[in-house]
XYZ file of C-alpha atoms in Angstrom:
466
model
C -9.690 26.337 34.809
C -7.430 28.408 32.313
C -8.591 28.933 28.769
C -7.566 26.207 26.564
C -4.303 26.403 24.505
C -5.231 27.497 20.869
C -3.156 25.566 18.214
C -3.052 26.033 14.398
C -2.176 22.998 12.542
C -0.342 24.606 9.211
C 1.795 23.529 6.601
C 2.195 22.636 2.919
C -0.633 20.744 1.011
C -0.792 16.907 1.880
C 1.795 16.602 4.629
C -0.673 14.886 7.079
C -2.217 17.913 8.925
C -5.643 16.165 9.242
C -3.853 12.990 9.960
C -2.308 14.631 13.066
C -5.457 15.817 14.288
C -7.282 12.513 13.875
C -4.378 10.715 15.881
C -4.460 13.345 18.627
C -8.070 13.151 18.915
C -8.326 9.527 18.852
C -11.105 10.167 15.980
C -10.716 8.128 12.778
C -13.472 10.147 11.256
C -12.138 13.554 11.676
C -11.744 15.369 8.264
C -10.991 13.723 5.107
C -7.618 12.015 4.487
C -6.724 11.157 0.927
C -3.440 10.726 -0.935
C -4.179 13.728 -3.293
C -3.362 17.485 -2.516
C -5.866 20.170 -1.159
C -8.164 17.796 0.730
C -8.747 20.241 3.475
C -10.374 23.434 2.143
C -11.699 24.791 5.302
C -10.511 25.433 8.950
C -11.908 22.708 11.284
C -11.259 22.196 14.915
C -10.957 19.634 17.842
C -10.841 19.684 21.420
C -8.372 17.576 23.561
C -9.957 17.114 27.150
C -8.265 16.308 30.502
C -10.740 14.926 33.006
C -13.495 16.397 31.006
C -12.040 19.921 30.963
C -10.563 21.354 27.433
C -6.820 21.875 27.617
C -6.087 22.204 23.965
C -8.033 23.413 20.835
C -6.500 22.186 17.622
C -7.544 23.775 14.304
C -6.865 22.219 10.956
C -6.133 24.413 8.121
C -5.763 24.190 4.375
C -2.605 23.407 2.965
C -0.391 26.386 1.519
C -0.129 25.960 -2.172
C 1.764 28.991 -3.542
C 3.859 30.499 -0.712
C 6.510 31.819 -3.289
C 4.012 34.014 -5.277
C 2.644 35.025 -1.892
C 5.918 36.042 -0.517
C 6.567 38.348 -3.490
C 3.224 39.840 -3.072
C 4.078 40.819 0.640
C 7.205 42.329 -0.405
C 5.317 44.545 -2.712
C 2.780 45.856 -0.088
C 5.525 47.791 1.650
C 6.005 51.399 0.446
C 9.712 52.566 0.230
C 11.143 53.727 3.497
C 7.853 51.933 5.237
C 9.015 49.617 7.992
C 6.276 47.079 9.027
C 6.536 44.102 11.297
C 5.379 40.734 10.493
C 1.569 40.924 11.770
C 1.335 44.429 10.307
C 2.420 43.216 7.002
C 0.133 40.280 7.032
C -2.932 42.520 8.034
C -2.204 44.617 5.211
C -2.300 41.422 2.635
C -5.531 39.983 4.468
C -7.331 43.545 3.366
C -6.620 42.979 -0.373
C -8.689 41.326 -2.822
C -6.090 38.614 -3.617
C -6.719 37.293 0.211
C -10.148 36.383 -0.986
C -9.232 35.018 -4.335
C -5.803 33.643 -5.749
C -4.471 33.288 -1.889
C -7.862 32.513 -0.204
C -6.208 29.083 1.175
C -3.239 30.897 2.498
C -5.416 33.669 4.076
C -7.446 31.176 6.138
C -4.159 29.704 7.319
C -2.705 33.169 8.399
C -6.051 34.248 10.082
C -6.222 31.081 12.105
C -2.371 31.235 13.366
C -2.717 34.972 14.033
C -5.662 33.956 16.245
C -3.726 30.949 18.162
C -1.437 30.880 20.868
C 1.019 28.853 18.599
C 1.405 26.598 15.445
C 2.201 23.230 14.699
C 4.111 23.263 11.381
C 3.562 19.494 9.808
C 6.277 18.205 7.386
C 6.145 15.266 5.361
C 9.679 14.076 6.092
C 9.678 12.117 3.181
C 9.638 15.409 0.783
C 13.098 17.172 0.054
C 13.579 20.593 1.485
C 12.710 22.894 -1.132
C 12.361 26.931 -1.700
C 8.748 26.643 -1.298
C 9.092 25.315 2.277
C 11.509 27.986 3.369
C 9.115 30.708 1.795
C 6.140 29.112 3.855
C 8.140 29.084 7.182
C 9.106 32.881 6.395
C 5.362 33.589 6.046
C 4.454 31.870 9.002
C 7.069 33.385 11.213
C 5.514 36.786 10.224
C 2.576 35.996 12.294
C 4.769 36.271 15.494
C 3.486 33.181 16.890
C 5.831 30.165 18.230
C 6.203 27.556 15.711
C 6.828 23.976 16.399
C 7.852 21.794 13.501
C 6.367 18.301 13.343
C 8.122 15.673 11.422
C 5.615 13.283 9.974
C 5.959 10.026 8.365
C 9.342 9.494 9.943
C 8.778 5.638 10.122
C 9.073 5.470 6.323
C 12.258 4.273 4.704
C 12.480 7.325 2.400
C 12.366 9.926 5.584
C 14.794 12.772 5.659
C 14.654 13.819 9.097
C 18.422 14.984 9.348
C 17.888 17.124 6.123
C 14.884 18.811 7.614
C 16.423 19.333 11.045
C 19.392 21.061 9.508
C 17.312 23.252 7.354
C 15.136 24.145 9.937
C 18.060 25.159 12.352
C 19.297 27.399 9.827
C 16.282 29.592 10.059
C 16.248 29.422 13.996
C 13.849 26.597 14.506
C 15.795 24.060 16.612
C 12.967 22.574 18.456
C 11.339 19.946 16.361
C 9.460 16.735 17.099
C 9.156 13.418 15.535
C 5.412 12.285 15.399
C 4.419 9.664 12.753
C 0.589 9.923 12.416
C 0.268 6.456 11.089
C 2.544 4.723 13.580
C 3.416 7.086 16.514
C 5.832 6.012 19.013
C 4.049 5.156 22.419
C 5.441 8.189 24.102
C 5.241 10.474 21.001
C 2.256 12.418 22.428
C 4.186 13.296 25.543
C 7.122 14.578 23.468
C 4.691 16.852 21.386
C 3.161 18.253 24.411
C 6.416 18.619 26.465
C 7.855 20.753 23.458
C 4.801 22.857 23.084
C 4.856 23.488 27.101
C 8.545 24.770 26.435
C 7.639 27.226 23.646
C 4.461 28.495 25.247
C 5.160 28.662 29.118
C 1.953 30.027 30.038
C 0.127 26.679 29.186
C 2.726 24.467 30.775
C 0.286 23.415 33.632
C -2.423 22.711 31.254
C -0.366 20.624 28.913
C 1.132 18.557 32.044
C -2.317 17.746 33.140
C -3.218 16.701 29.761
C -0.027 14.463 29.338
C -1.108 12.831 32.953
C -4.703 12.279 32.002
C -3.803 10.652 28.708
C -1.391 8.259 30.292
C -4.148 7.294 32.876
C -6.539 6.757 29.880
C -4.045 4.532 28.072
C -3.615 2.599 31.068
C -7.152 1.928 31.570
C -7.816 1.118 27.939
C -5.179 -1.438 27.914
C -6.428 -3.024 31.168
C -10.026 -3.180 29.685
C -8.449 -4.611 26.483
C -6.803 -7.362 28.286
C -9.952 -8.186 30.329
C -11.889 -8.505 27.084
C -9.235 -11.010 25.814
C -9.146 -12.984 29.153
C -12.943 -13.032 29.094
C -13.034 -14.565 25.481
C -10.326 -17.238 26.168
C -12.266 -18.455 29.343
C -15.485 -18.705 27.693
C -13.844 -20.525 24.850
C -12.112 -22.881 27.209
C -15.212 -23.582 29.171
C -17.196 -24.025 25.962
C -18.972 -27.552 25.232
C -21.306 -28.785 22.815
C -23.154 -32.034 23.717
C -23.914 -34.278 20.838
C -26.661 -36.994 21.143
C -26.421 -38.304 17.704
C -22.917 -39.663 17.001
C -23.286 -40.604 13.493
C -20.518 -39.172 11.319
C -22.961 -36.745 9.707
C -24.304 -35.431 13.000
C -20.923 -35.113 14.492
C -19.649 -33.270 11.357
C -22.514 -30.686 11.631
C -21.995 -30.289 15.196
C -18.287 -29.650 14.874
C -19.026 -27.014 12.187
C -21.704 -25.401 14.639
C -18.932 -25.360 17.283
C -16.480 -23.693 14.954
C -18.706 -21.072 13.713
C -19.396 -20.068 17.506
C -15.638 -19.798 18.078
C -15.359 -17.804 15.154
C -18.111 -15.629 16.174
C -16.680 -15.253 19.675
C -13.255 -14.182 18.509
C -14.837 -11.658 16.072
C -16.817 -10.124 18.826
C -13.587 -9.716 20.696
C -12.079 -8.058 17.738
C -14.961 -5.907 17.052
C -14.983 -4.582 21.010
C -11.187 -3.949 20.706
C -11.579 -1.900 17.754
C -14.355 0.126 19.413
C -12.464 0.372 22.537
C -9.455 1.951 20.765
C -11.754 4.093 18.609
C -11.255 2.492 15.260
C -13.862 1.649 12.821
C -14.387 -2.064 11.532
C -13.881 -0.746 7.968
C -10.645 0.868 8.646
C -8.918 -2.300 7.481
C -9.551 -3.041 3.637
C -7.030 -5.168 2.071
C -8.100 -8.690 1.279
C -4.657 -10.167 1.412
C -3.823 -9.406 5.058
C -5.238 -11.038 8.176
C -7.726 -8.478 9.145
C -9.744 -7.197 6.264
C -12.636 -5.017 6.505
C -12.611 -5.409 10.060
C -13.082 -9.276 9.684
C -10.493 -11.888 10.043
C -9.493 -13.431 6.936
C -7.689 -16.316 7.835
C -9.755 -19.274 8.949
C -9.168 -19.911 12.487
C -9.425 -23.929 11.916
C -7.013 -23.982 8.709
C -3.838 -25.910 9.564
C -1.823 -23.204 7.599
C -3.069 -20.607 10.423
C -1.796 -22.579 13.003
C 1.750 -23.276 11.241
C 2.029 -19.476 10.794
C 1.711 -18.986 14.443
C 4.342 -21.654 15.254
C 1.474 -23.873 16.756
C 0.581 -27.673 16.282
C -2.003 -29.788 17.731
C -1.264 -32.428 20.443
C 0.802 -35.364 19.959
C -0.702 -39.084 19.907
C -2.551 -40.861 16.956
C -6.030 -39.293 17.631
C -4.677 -35.710 17.832
C -2.448 -36.046 15.024
C -5.218 -37.330 12.817
C -7.008 -34.156 13.916
C -4.641 -31.481 13.020
C -6.670 -28.586 11.814
C -10.029 -29.703 13.281
C -9.393 -27.681 16.265
C -12.320 -29.621 18.358
C -11.840 -32.311 20.877
C -14.380 -34.934 21.304
C -14.882 -35.866 25.057
C -16.054 -39.026 26.392
C -15.989 -40.437 29.919
C -13.621 -37.291 30.499
C -11.020 -38.331 27.763
C -9.987 -36.251 24.948
C -9.983 -38.354 21.859
C -9.095 -36.002 18.886
C -11.979 -35.430 16.502
C -10.655 -36.738 13.359
C -9.944 -40.330 14.694
C -13.616 -40.294 15.647
C -14.890 -39.167 12.430
C -12.960 -41.819 10.488
C -13.589 -44.673 13.156
C -16.609 -44.127 15.147
C -17.994 -47.215 13.957
C -14.798 -49.140 14.486
C -14.848 -48.151 18.166
C -11.780 -46.392 18.295
C -12.598 -44.867 21.852
C -10.491 -44.967 24.606
C -11.012 -44.160 28.203
C -8.726 -42.899 30.800
C -11.014 -41.759 33.469
C -14.834 -41.440 34.265
C -16.347 -38.860 36.303
C -19.383 -36.832 36.856
C -21.718 -35.676 34.139
C -19.575 -36.832 31.227
C -19.621 -40.270 32.531
C -23.359 -40.031 32.437
C -23.559 -38.540 29.024
C -21.276 -41.171 27.873
C -23.540 -43.989 29.179
C -26.520 -42.335 27.424
C -24.702 -42.316 24.164
C -24.093 -38.524 24.327
C -20.604 -36.871 23.505
C -19.379 -33.600 24.244
C -17.279 -31.290 21.799
C -14.994 -28.587 23.271
C -12.249 -26.316 21.743
C -8.883 -27.878 21.297
C -5.959 -26.438 23.302
C -4.056 -25.507 20.015
C -7.171 -23.207 19.163
C -7.136 -21.557 22.514
C -3.260 -20.667 22.024
C -4.030 -19.593 18.607
C -6.709 -17.322 19.571
C -4.683 -15.813 22.400
C -1.498 -15.232 20.081
C -3.711 -13.361 17.640
C -5.502 -11.299 20.214
C -2.313 -10.407 22.021
C -0.865 -9.299 18.531
C -4.028 -7.291 17.788
C -3.581 -5.406 21.190
C 0.036 -4.521 20.272
C -0.943 -3.519 16.799
C -3.794 -1.172 18.013
C -1.608 0.434 20.861
C 0.776 1.651 18.241
C -1.645 2.478 15.486
C -2.526 6.084 14.643
C -6.012 7.198 13.861
C -4.746 8.578 10.463
C -3.702 4.910 9.174
C -5.698 3.643 6.243
C -3.597 0.389 5.951
C -4.996 -2.778 6.947
C -4.089 -3.932 10.616
C -1.545 -6.713 10.227
C -1.205 -9.082 12.931
C 1.958 -11.387 13.014
C 3.026 -13.904 15.266
C 4.146 -12.648 18.696
C 7.925 -13.738 19.382
C 8.097 -13.122 23.121
C 4.966 -14.867 24.072
C 6.095 -18.062 22.389
C 7.038 -19.876 25.511
C 3.924 -19.491 27.090
C 1.347 -19.652 24.372
C 2.932 -22.227 21.964
C 4.076 -24.944 24.365
C 3.924 -26.053 27.951
C 0.590 -25.882 30.091
C -2.190 -23.476 29.508
C -2.346 -20.835 32.130
C -4.321 -22.091 35.539
C -7.416 -19.937 34.792
C -7.988 -21.702 31.470
C -7.362 -25.153 32.807
C -9.933 -24.415 35.812
C -12.427 -23.121 32.954
C -12.519 -26.595 31.333
C -14.417 -27.898 34.398
C -16.790 -24.901 34.411
C -19.134 -25.015 31.591
C -21.296 -22.471 33.071
C -18.425 -19.843 32.678
C -19.579 -19.787 29.101
C -22.658 -17.953 29.779
C -23.329 -14.320 29.414
C -22.911 -13.922 33.188
C -20.186 -16.562 34.334
C -20.645 -15.499 37.836
C -18.055 -14.269 40.386
C -15.753 -17.330 39.823
C -15.261 -16.559 36.288
C -14.878 -12.823 37.077
C -11.963 -13.648 39.458
C -10.426 -15.972 36.824
C -10.714 -13.381 34.227
C -8.927 -10.798 36.664
C -6.210 -13.460 37.194
C -5.553 -14.158 33.587
C -5.774 -10.475 32.597
C -3.073 -10.137 35.516
C -1.003 -12.622 33.713
C -1.563 -10.969 30.175
C -0.156 -7.614 31.653
C 2.885 -9.450 33.082
C 3.568 -10.448 29.485
C 2.805 -7.082 28.103
C 5.390 -5.432 30.422
C 8.153 -7.963 29.761
C 7.768 -7.230 25.958
C 5.455 -9.985 24.961
C 3.353 -9.440 21.666
C 6.127 -7.897 19.786
C 5.759 -8.863 16.141
C 2.379 -7.074 15.505
C 2.389 -4.219 13.004
C 0.182 -1.896 11.064
């Protein structure tokens, strides 16, 4: 295996250099990201692997803070009539006392770039082009290493990409890459590595290997995520709580116990998805958004939550009275709607459409079964699909909460019409709710995950954001 490509990540203070490494390394814990200058004070590195082999070594560097004064110092280090190339001038500077004092941070940057194959010059695209930036680029160019400008925060309304591209072209830097470290485009990494391969041809093969490996990883990650969601939906569809005491108080307690179990199951899936995409539960903090501190803020069973996702409970008097309950009461195979039962158990508002199997036996013994309403299954599916989309488009430098909105393209399947066949089958298999649902549940989960993949490929899940 060839030696890995060495990349120095350089630029002005607080442009998102550490953020870039976090996103490329899929490591939300790398370095320190804060909205204040000079957060990074030392050179730190990460390795990007392809099939277990290091292909790229990225080194985060401190921000350059006083390029104007440093350029003046460099100009003064050359004697009259003496002609030095860029690296020789920088070597003379690095041997001075100022390199360990006033310009200590800049010296760290230059030493790392001189020891690298190339550099990524990270730009906050929201900033105006100033003289200090031009001086930084002149100093960095003196290292004699290929330099690729990376325009960060391009998704911000105040971004000035065109202004920056024009300024960079004037100094001979025509190859630039847009890479928003908070919300990178799905093919943003590929564009970045392709541009590097053009600048440093000796590492083209390794970068191509890295691009292919990352594409495979993304596909496997998405497949595993869809399987987690499919398993959750099947277990909820199969879930039954049997109630022997049908008094109003006992039934209310049983309903709340089932609700709690549904909430816990959905949160377990959220936690697993965050871990799969290598995000931390604490990455989302704002209490005003749906996912706060890694926990769902909106109550899964509140009618407003259903309304926001464009969902409603089923029709009929019983189901209409049960709006917001999210739990069905089964007796003799009949779905009654919970609130009607709570308000009129003693009045005998039970209706029977069919009698079969253990449900009939349970009814004759005075038992009832609680199950999760279709509307709640639809809501869970919509929220999880939205979360998948948000995670796929979220950079590991993001600190804003994950926001999950109602998917638009998935509305037809999940807001109306029949539930997918695997979920309908799960209603007749309470054993699928166990830790090991057996081969039948596994097959149903694979089938449902395939349906979710078809939706993803057709654009379902749009509307999630970060």
